[in-house]
PDB file of C-alpha atoms in Angstrom:
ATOM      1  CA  UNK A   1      70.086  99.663 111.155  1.00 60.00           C
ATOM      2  CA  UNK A   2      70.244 100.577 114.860  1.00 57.00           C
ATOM      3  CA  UNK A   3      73.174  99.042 115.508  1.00 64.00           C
ATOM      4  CA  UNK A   4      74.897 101.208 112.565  1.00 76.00           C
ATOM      5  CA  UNK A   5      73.538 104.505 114.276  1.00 76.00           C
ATOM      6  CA  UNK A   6      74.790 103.883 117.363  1.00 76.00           C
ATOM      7  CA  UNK A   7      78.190 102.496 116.237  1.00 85.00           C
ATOM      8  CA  UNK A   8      78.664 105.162 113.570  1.00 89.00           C
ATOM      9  CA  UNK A   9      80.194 108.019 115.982  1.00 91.00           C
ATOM     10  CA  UNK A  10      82.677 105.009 116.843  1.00 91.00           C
ATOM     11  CA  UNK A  11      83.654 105.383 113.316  1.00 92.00           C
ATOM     12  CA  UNK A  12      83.795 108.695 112.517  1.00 93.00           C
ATOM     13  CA  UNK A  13      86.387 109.241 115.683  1.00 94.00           C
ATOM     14  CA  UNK A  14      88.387 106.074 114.132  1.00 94.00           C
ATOM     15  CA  UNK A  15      88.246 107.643 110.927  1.00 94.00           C
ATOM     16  CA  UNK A  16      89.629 110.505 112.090  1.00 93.00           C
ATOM     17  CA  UNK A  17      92.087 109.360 113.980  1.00 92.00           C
ATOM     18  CA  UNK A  18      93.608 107.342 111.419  1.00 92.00           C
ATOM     19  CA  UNK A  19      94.121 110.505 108.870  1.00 90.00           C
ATOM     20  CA  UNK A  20      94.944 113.043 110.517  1.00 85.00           C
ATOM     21  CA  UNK A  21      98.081 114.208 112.320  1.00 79.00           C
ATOM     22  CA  UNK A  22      98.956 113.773 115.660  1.00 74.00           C
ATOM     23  CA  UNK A  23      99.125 118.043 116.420  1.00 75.00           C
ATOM     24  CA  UNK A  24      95.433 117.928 115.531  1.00 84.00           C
ATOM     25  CA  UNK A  25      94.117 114.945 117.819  1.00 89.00           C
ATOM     26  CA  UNK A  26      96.218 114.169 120.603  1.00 85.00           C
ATOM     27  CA  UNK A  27      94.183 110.736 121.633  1.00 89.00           C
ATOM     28  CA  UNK A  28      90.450 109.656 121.588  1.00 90.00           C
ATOM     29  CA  UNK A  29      88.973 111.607 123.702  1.00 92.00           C
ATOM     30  CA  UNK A  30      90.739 115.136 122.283  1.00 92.00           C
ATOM     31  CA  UNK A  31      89.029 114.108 119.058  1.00 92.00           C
ATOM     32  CA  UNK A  32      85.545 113.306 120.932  1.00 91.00           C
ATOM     33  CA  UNK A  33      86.036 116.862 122.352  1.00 92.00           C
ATOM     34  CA  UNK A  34      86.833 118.871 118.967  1.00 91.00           C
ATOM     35  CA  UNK A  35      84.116 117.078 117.063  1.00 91.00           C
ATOM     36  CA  UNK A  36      81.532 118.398 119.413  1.00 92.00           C
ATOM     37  CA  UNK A  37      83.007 122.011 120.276  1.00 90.00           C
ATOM     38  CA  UNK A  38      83.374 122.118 116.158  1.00 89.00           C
ATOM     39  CA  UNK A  39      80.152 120.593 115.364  1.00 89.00           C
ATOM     40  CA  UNK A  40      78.176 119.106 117.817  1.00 91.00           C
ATOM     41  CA  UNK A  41      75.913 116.247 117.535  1.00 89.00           C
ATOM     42  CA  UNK A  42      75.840 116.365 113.555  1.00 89.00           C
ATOM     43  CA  UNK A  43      79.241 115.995 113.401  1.00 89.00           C
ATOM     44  CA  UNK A  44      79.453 112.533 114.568  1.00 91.00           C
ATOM     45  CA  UNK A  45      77.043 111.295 111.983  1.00 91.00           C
ATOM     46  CA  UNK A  46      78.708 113.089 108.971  1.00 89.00           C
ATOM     47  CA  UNK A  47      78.339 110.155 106.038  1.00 86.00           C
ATOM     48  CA  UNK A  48      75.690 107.808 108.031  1.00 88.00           C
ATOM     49  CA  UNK A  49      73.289 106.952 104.780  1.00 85.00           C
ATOM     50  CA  UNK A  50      75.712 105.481 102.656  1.00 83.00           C
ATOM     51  CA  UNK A  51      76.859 102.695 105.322  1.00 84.00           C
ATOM     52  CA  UNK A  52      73.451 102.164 106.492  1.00 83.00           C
ATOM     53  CA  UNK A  53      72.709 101.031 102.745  1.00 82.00           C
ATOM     54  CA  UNK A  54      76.363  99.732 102.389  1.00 82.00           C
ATOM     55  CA  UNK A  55      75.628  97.455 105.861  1.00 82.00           C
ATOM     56  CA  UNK A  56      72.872  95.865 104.477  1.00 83.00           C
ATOM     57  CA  UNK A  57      74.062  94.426 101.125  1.00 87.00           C
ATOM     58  CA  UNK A  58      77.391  93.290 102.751  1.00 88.00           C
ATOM     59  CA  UNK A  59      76.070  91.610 105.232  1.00 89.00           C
ATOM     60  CA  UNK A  60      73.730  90.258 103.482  1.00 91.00           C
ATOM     61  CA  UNK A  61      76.385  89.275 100.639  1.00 94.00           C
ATOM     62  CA  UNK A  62      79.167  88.175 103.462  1.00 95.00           C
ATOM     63  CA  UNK A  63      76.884  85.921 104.882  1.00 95.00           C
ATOM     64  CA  UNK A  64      75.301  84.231 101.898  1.00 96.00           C
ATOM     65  CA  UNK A  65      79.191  83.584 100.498  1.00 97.00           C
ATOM     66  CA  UNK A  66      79.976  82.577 102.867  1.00 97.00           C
ATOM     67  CA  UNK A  67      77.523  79.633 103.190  1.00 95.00           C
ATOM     68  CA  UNK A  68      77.980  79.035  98.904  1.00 96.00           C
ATOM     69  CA  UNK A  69      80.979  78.771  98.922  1.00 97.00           C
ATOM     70  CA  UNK A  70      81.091  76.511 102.376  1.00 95.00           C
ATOM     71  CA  UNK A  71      79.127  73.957 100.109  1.00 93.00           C
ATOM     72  CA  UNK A  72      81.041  74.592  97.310  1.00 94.00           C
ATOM     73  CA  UNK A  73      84.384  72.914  99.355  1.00 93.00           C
ATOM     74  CA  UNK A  74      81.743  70.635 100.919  1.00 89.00           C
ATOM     75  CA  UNK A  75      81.397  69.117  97.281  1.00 88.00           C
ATOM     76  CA  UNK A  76      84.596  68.415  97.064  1.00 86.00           C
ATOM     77  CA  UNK A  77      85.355  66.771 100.403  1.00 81.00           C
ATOM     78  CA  UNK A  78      84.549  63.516 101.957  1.00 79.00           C
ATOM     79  CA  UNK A  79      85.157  65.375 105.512  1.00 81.00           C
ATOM     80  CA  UNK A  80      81.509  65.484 107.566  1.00 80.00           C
ATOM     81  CA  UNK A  81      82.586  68.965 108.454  1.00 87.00           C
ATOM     82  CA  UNK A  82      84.909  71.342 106.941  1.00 92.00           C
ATOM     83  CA  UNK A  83      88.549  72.571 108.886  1.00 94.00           C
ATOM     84  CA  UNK A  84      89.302  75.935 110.629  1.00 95.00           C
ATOM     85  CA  UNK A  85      91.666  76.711 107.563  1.00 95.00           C
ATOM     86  CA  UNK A  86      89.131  75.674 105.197  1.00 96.00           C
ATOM     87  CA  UNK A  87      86.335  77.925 107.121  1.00 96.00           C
ATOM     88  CA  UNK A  88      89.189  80.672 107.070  1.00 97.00           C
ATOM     89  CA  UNK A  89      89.352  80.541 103.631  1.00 97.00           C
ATOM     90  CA  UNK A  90      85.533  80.748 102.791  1.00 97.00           C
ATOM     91  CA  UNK A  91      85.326  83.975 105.078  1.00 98.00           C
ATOM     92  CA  UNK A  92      87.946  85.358 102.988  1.00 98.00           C
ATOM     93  CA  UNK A  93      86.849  84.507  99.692  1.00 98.00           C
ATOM     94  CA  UNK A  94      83.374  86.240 101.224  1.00 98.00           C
ATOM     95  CA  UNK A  95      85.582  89.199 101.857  1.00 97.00           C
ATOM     96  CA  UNK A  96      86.730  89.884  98.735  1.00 98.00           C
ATOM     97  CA  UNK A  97      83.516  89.842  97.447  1.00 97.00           C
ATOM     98  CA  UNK A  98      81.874  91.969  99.628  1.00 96.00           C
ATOM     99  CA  UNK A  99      85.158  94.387  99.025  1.00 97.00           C
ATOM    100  CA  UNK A 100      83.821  95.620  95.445  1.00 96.00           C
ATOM    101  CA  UNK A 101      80.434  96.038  97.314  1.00 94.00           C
ATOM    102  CA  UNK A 102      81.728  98.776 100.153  1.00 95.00           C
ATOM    103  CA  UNK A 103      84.694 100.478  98.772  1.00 96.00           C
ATOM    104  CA  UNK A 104      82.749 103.368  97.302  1.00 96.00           C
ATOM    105  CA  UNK A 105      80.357 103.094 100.085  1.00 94.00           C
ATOM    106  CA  UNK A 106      83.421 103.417 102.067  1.00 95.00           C
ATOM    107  CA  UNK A 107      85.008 105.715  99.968  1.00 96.00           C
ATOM    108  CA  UNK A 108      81.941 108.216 100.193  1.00 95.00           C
ATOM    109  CA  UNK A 109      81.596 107.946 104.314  1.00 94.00           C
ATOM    110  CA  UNK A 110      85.215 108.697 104.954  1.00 93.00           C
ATOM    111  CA  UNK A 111      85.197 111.622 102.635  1.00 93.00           C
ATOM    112  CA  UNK A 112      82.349 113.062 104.746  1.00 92.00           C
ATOM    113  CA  UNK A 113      83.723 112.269 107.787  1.00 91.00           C
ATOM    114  CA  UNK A 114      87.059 114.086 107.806  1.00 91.00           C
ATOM    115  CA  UNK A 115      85.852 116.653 105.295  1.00 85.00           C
ATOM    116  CA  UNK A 116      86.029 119.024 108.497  1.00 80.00           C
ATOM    117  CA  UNK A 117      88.803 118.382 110.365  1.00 83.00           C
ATOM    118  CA  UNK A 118      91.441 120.402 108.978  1.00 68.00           C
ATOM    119  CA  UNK A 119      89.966 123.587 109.925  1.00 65.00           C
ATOM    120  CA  UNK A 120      89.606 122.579 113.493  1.00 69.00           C
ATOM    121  CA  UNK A 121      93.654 123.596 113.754  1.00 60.00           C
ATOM    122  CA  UNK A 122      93.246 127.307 112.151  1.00 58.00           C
ATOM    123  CA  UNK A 123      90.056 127.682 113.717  1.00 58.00           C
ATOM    124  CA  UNK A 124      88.400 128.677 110.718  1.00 56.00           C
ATOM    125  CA  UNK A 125      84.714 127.667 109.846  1.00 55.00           C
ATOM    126  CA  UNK A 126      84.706 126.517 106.429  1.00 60.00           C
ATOM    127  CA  UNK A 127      81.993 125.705 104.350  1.00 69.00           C
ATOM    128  CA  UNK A 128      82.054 121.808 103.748  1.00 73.00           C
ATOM    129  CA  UNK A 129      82.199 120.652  99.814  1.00 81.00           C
ATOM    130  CA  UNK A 130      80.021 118.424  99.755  1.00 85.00           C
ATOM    131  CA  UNK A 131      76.494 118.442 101.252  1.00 85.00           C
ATOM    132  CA  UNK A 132      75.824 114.716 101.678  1.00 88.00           C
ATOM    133  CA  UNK A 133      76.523 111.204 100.025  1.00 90.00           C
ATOM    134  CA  UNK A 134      74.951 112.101  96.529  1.00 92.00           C
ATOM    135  CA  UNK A 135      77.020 115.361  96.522  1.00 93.00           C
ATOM    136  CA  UNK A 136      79.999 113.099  96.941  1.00 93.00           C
ATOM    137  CA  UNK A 137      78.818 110.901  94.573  1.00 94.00           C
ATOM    138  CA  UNK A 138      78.107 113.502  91.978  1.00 95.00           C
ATOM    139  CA  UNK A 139      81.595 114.969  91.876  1.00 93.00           C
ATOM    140  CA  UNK A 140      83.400 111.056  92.035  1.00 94.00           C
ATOM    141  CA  UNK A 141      81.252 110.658  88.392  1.00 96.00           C
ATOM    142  CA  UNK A 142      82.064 113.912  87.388  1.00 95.00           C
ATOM    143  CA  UNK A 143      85.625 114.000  87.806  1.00 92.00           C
ATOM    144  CA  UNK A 144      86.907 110.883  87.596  1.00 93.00           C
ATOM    145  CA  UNK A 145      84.077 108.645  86.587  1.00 95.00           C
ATOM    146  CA  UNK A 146      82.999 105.377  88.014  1.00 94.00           C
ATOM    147  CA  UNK A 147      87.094 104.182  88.574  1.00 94.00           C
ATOM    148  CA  UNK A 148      86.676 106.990  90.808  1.00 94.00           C
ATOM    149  CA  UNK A 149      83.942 105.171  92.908  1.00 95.00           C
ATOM    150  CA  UNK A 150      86.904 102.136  93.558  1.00 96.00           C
ATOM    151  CA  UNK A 151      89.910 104.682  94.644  1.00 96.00           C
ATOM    152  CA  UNK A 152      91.702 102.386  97.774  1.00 95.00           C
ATOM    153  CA  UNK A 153      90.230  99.462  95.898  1.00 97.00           C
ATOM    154  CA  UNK A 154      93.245  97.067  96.821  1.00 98.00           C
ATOM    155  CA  UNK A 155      93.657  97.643 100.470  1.00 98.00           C
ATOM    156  CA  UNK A 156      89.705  96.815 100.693  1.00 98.00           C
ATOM    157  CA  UNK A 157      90.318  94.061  99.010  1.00 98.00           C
ATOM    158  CA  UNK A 158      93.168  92.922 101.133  1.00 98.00           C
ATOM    159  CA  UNK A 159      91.351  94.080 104.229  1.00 98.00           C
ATOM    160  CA  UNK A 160      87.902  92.363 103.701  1.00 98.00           C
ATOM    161  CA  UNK A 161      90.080  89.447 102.843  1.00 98.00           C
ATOM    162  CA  UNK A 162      92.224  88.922 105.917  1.00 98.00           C
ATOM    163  CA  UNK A 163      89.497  90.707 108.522  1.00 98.00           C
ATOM    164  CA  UNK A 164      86.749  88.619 107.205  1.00 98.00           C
ATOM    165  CA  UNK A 165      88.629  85.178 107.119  1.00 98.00           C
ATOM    166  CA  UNK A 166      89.475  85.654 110.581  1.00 98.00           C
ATOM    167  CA  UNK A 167      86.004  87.381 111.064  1.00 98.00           C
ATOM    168  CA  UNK A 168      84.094  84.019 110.247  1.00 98.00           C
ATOM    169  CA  UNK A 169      87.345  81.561 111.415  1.00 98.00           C
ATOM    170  CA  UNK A 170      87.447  83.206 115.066  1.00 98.00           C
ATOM    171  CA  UNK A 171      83.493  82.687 115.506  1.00 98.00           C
ATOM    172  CA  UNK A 172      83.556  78.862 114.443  1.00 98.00           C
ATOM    173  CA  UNK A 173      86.793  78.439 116.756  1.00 98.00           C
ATOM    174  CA  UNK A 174      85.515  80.203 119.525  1.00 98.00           C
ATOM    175  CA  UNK A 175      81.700  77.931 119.222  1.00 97.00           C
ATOM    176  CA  UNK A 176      83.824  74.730 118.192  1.00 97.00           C
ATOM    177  CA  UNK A 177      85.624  75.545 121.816  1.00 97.00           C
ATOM    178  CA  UNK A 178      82.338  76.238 123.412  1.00 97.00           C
ATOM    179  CA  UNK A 179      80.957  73.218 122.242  1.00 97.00           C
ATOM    180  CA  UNK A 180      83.873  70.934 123.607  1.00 95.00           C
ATOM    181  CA  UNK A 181      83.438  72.453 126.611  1.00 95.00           C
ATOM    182  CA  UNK A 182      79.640  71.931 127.003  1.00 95.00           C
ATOM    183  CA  UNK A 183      79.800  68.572 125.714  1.00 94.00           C
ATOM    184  CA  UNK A 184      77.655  69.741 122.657  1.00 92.00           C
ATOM    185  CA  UNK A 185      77.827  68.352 119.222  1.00 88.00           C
ATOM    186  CA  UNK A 186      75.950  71.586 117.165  1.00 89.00           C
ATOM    187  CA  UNK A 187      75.736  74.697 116.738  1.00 91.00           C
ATOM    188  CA  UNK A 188      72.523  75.360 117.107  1.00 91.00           C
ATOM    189  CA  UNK A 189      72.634  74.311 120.454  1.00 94.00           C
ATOM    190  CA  UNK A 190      74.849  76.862 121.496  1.00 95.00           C
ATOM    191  CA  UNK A 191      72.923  79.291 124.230  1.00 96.00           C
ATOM    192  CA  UNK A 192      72.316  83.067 123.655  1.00 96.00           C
ATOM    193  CA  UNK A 193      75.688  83.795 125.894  1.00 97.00           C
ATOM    194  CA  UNK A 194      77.830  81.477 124.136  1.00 97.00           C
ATOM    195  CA  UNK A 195      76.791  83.137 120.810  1.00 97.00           C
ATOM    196  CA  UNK A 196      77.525  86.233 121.733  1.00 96.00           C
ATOM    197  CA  UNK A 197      80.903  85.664 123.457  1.00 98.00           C
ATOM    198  CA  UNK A 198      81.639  83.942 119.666  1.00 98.00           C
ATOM    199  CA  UNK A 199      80.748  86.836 118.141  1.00 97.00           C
ATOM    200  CA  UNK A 200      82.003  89.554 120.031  1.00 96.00           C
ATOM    201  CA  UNK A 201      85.415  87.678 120.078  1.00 98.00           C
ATOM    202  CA  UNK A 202      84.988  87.627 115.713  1.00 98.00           C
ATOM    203  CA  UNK A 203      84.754  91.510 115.547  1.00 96.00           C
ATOM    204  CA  UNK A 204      87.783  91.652 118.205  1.00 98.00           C
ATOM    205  CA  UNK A 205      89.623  89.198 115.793  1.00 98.00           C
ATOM    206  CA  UNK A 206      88.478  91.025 112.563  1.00 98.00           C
ATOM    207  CA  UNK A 207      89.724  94.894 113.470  1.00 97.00           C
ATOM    208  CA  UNK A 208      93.487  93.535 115.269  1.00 97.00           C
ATOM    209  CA  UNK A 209      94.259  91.506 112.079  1.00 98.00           C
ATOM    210  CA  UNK A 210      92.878  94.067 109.430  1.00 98.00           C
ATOM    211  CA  UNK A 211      93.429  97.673 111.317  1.00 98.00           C
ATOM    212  CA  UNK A 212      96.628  98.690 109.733  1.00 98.00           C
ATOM    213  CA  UNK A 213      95.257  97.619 106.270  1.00 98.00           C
ATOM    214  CA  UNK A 214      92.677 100.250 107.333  1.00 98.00           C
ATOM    215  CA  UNK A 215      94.568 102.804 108.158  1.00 97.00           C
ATOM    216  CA  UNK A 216      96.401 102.605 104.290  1.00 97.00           C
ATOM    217  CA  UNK A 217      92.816 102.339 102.763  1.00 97.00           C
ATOM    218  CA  UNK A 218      91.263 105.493 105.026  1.00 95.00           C
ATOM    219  CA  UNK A 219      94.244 107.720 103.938  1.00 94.00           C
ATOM    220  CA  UNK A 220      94.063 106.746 100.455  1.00 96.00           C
ATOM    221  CA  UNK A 221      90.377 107.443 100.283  1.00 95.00           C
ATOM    222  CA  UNK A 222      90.711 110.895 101.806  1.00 93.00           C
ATOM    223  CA  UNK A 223      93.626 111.969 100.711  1.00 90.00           C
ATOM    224  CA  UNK A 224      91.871 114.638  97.974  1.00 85.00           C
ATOM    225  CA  UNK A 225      89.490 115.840 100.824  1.00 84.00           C
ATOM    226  CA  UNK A 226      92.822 116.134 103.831  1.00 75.00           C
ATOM    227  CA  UNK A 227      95.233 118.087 101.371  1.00 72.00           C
ATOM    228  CA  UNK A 228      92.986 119.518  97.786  1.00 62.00           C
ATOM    229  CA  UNK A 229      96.865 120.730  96.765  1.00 57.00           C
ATOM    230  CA  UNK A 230      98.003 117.205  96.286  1.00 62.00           C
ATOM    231  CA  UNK A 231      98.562 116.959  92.657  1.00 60.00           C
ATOM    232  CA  UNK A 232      99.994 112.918  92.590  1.00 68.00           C
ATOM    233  CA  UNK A 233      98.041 110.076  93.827  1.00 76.00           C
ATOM    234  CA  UNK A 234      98.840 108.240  96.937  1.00 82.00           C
ATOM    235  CA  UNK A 235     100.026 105.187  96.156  1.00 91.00           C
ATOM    236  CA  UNK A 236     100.199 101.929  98.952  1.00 95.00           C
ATOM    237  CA  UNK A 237     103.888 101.960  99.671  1.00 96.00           C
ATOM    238  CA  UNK A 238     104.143 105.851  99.439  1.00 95.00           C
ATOM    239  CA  UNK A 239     100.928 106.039 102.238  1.00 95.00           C
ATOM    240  CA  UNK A 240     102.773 103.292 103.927  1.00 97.00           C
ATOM    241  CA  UNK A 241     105.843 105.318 104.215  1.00 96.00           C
ATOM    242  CA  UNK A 242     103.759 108.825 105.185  1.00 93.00           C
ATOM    243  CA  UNK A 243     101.936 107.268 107.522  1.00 95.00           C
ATOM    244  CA  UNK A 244     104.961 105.490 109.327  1.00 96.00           C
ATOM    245  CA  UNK A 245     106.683 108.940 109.295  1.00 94.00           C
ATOM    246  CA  UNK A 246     104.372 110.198 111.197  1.00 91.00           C
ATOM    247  CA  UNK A 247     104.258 107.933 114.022  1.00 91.00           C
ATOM    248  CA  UNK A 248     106.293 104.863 113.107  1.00 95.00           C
ATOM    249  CA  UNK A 249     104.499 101.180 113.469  1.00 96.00           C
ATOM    250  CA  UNK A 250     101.739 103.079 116.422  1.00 95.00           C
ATOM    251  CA  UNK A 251     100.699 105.446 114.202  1.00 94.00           C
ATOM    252  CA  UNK A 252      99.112 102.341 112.255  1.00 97.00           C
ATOM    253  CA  UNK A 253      97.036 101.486 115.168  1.00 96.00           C
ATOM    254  CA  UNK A 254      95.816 105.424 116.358  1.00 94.00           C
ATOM    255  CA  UNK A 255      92.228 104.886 116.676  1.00 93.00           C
ATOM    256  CA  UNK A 256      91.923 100.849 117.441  1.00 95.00           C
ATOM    257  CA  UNK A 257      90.989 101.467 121.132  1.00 93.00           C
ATOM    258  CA  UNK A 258      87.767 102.841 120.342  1.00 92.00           C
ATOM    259  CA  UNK A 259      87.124 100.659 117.229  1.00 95.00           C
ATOM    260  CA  UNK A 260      87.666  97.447 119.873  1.00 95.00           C
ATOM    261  CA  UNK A 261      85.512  99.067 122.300  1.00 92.00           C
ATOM    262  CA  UNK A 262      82.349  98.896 119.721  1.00 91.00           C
ATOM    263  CA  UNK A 263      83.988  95.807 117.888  1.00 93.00           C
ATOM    264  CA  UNK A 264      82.630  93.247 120.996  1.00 94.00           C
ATOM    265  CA  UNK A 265      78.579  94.500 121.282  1.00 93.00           C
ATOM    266  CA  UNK A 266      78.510  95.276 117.622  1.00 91.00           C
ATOM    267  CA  UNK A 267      79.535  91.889 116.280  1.00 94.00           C
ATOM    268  CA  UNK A 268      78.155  89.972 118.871  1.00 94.00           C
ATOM    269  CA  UNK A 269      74.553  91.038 118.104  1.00 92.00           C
ATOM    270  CA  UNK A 270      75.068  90.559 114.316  1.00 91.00           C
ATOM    271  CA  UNK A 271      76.028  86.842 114.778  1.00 95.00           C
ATOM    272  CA  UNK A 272      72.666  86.461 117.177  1.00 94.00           C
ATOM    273  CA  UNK A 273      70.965  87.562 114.579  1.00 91.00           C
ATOM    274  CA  UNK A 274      72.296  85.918 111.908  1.00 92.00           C
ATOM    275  CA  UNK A 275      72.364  82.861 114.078  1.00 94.00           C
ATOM    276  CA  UNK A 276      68.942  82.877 115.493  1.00 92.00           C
ATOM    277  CA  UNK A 277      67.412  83.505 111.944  1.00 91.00           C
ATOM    278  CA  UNK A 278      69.340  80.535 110.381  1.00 90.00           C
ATOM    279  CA  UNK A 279      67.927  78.499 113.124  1.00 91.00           C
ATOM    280  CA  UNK A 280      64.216  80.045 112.423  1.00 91.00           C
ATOM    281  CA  UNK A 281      64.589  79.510 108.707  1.00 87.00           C
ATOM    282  CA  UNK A 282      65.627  75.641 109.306  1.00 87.00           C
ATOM    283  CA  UNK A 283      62.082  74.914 111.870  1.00 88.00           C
ATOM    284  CA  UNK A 284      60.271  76.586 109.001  1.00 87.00           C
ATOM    285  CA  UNK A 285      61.444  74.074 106.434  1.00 77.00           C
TER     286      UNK A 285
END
């Protein structure tokens, strides 16, 4: 829970980075600047309660997958202990699970987040649609229903996919290497450091592979809130296409320095907790 509050302001900059045009952020710190001048502290935590929820269950659901479905392959093979693909594979199965879990958690966080921004270029202090995450919620079932809930669907699915197989795959390489190195045989005798350099290195490994998928999957989620003309629904290759137009192949990485820059501490003290805890729930056996 801590971790997502001081993380989220991360997000809300990437957020709006990734959807909105370059004549309205010039860079990171332009939108750091704007956000406060515009709306000050509050502005940065637009959205928070549905991801604080959303956190949670996915982690809890990621991680718990991710060990089922580790023992589901384990069933099958005579190996002692299963490969880097294999591991790759059960982090992306995990992925795609967790996808139908935070899409409109998702969904309802990046509406809130760039509800704002396009009045920063006119200047103009408009009053914001929605009020919070069960105003946003309320008008998804009201208009559309609860397909509306899953708009961006896809790219969630193919992000949590890829991200989270490499997610998991890049912490087991990086403590398999740490391990050889130590002469160590287990995990669990990996040191505090060595845990967190694996799982720092996982979040590093989980926003470079996935980020342009998240780009697509940001602009299709906010697409209603950025431009409430639009009449025809963004489709992938057509948001592929706008968003290349309006930067070429860069403009699918405009907010990844800052996402990296929480990625490291972020995902490093999820995996000590996640690893410490598996390690206190095996002594209490």
């Amino acid at each position: 829970m801590m971790g997502k509050f001081v993380e989220y302001p991360f997000d809300t900059v990437k957020v709006r980075l990734q959807t909105s045009e370059s004549q309205v952020f010039s860079g990171t710190l332009d939108c750091l600047k704007q956000t406060w001048q515009h709306e000050g502290f509050h502005g940065f935590y637009r959205g928070l309660t549905s991801p604080l929820i959303g956190a949670m269950a996915e982690n809890a659901i990621a991680f718990y997958a991710y060990n089922r479905i580790q023992s589901t392959i384990h069933s099958f093979s005579n190996q002692p202990s299963l490969s880097l693909s294999q591991l790759f594979v059960c982090g992306g199965l995990s992925g795609a699970i967790c996808a139908f879990v935070i899409s409109p958690v998702e969904l309802i966080k990046c509406k809130l987040q760039v509800e704002n921004v396009q009045a920063y270029s006119s200047n103009s202090a408009s009053k914001p649609k929605f009020t919070g995450p069960l105003s946003v919620l309320a008008h998804l079932l009201k208009t559309q229903g609860i397909a509306g809930l899953y708009k961006g669907i896809l790219p969630t699915v193919a992000r949590e996919t890829i991200g989270v197989g490499f997610w998991f795959g890049t912490y087991e390489l990086v403590c398999r290497r740490l391990l050889q190195m130590q002469g160590k045989g287990e995990k669990s005798e990996l040191g505090p450091a060595s845990i967190v350099l694996a799982g720092g290195c996982a979040g590093i490994g989980y926003n470079i592979t996935s980020y342009p998928i998240d780009v697509v999957k940001s602009f299709i989620q906010t697409d209603d809130v950025r431009d409430a003309a639009a009449k025809q629904k963004p489709g992938i290759l057509s948001t592929i296409r706008t968003v290349y137009a309006r930067g070429g192949i860069p403009a699918f990485y405009r907010g990844l320095g800052i996402t990296l820059l929480r990625a490291f501490p972020a995902n490093a003290a999820m995996f000590m907790t996640y690893e410490y805890l598996s390690r206190l729930s095996i002594a209490l056996r």
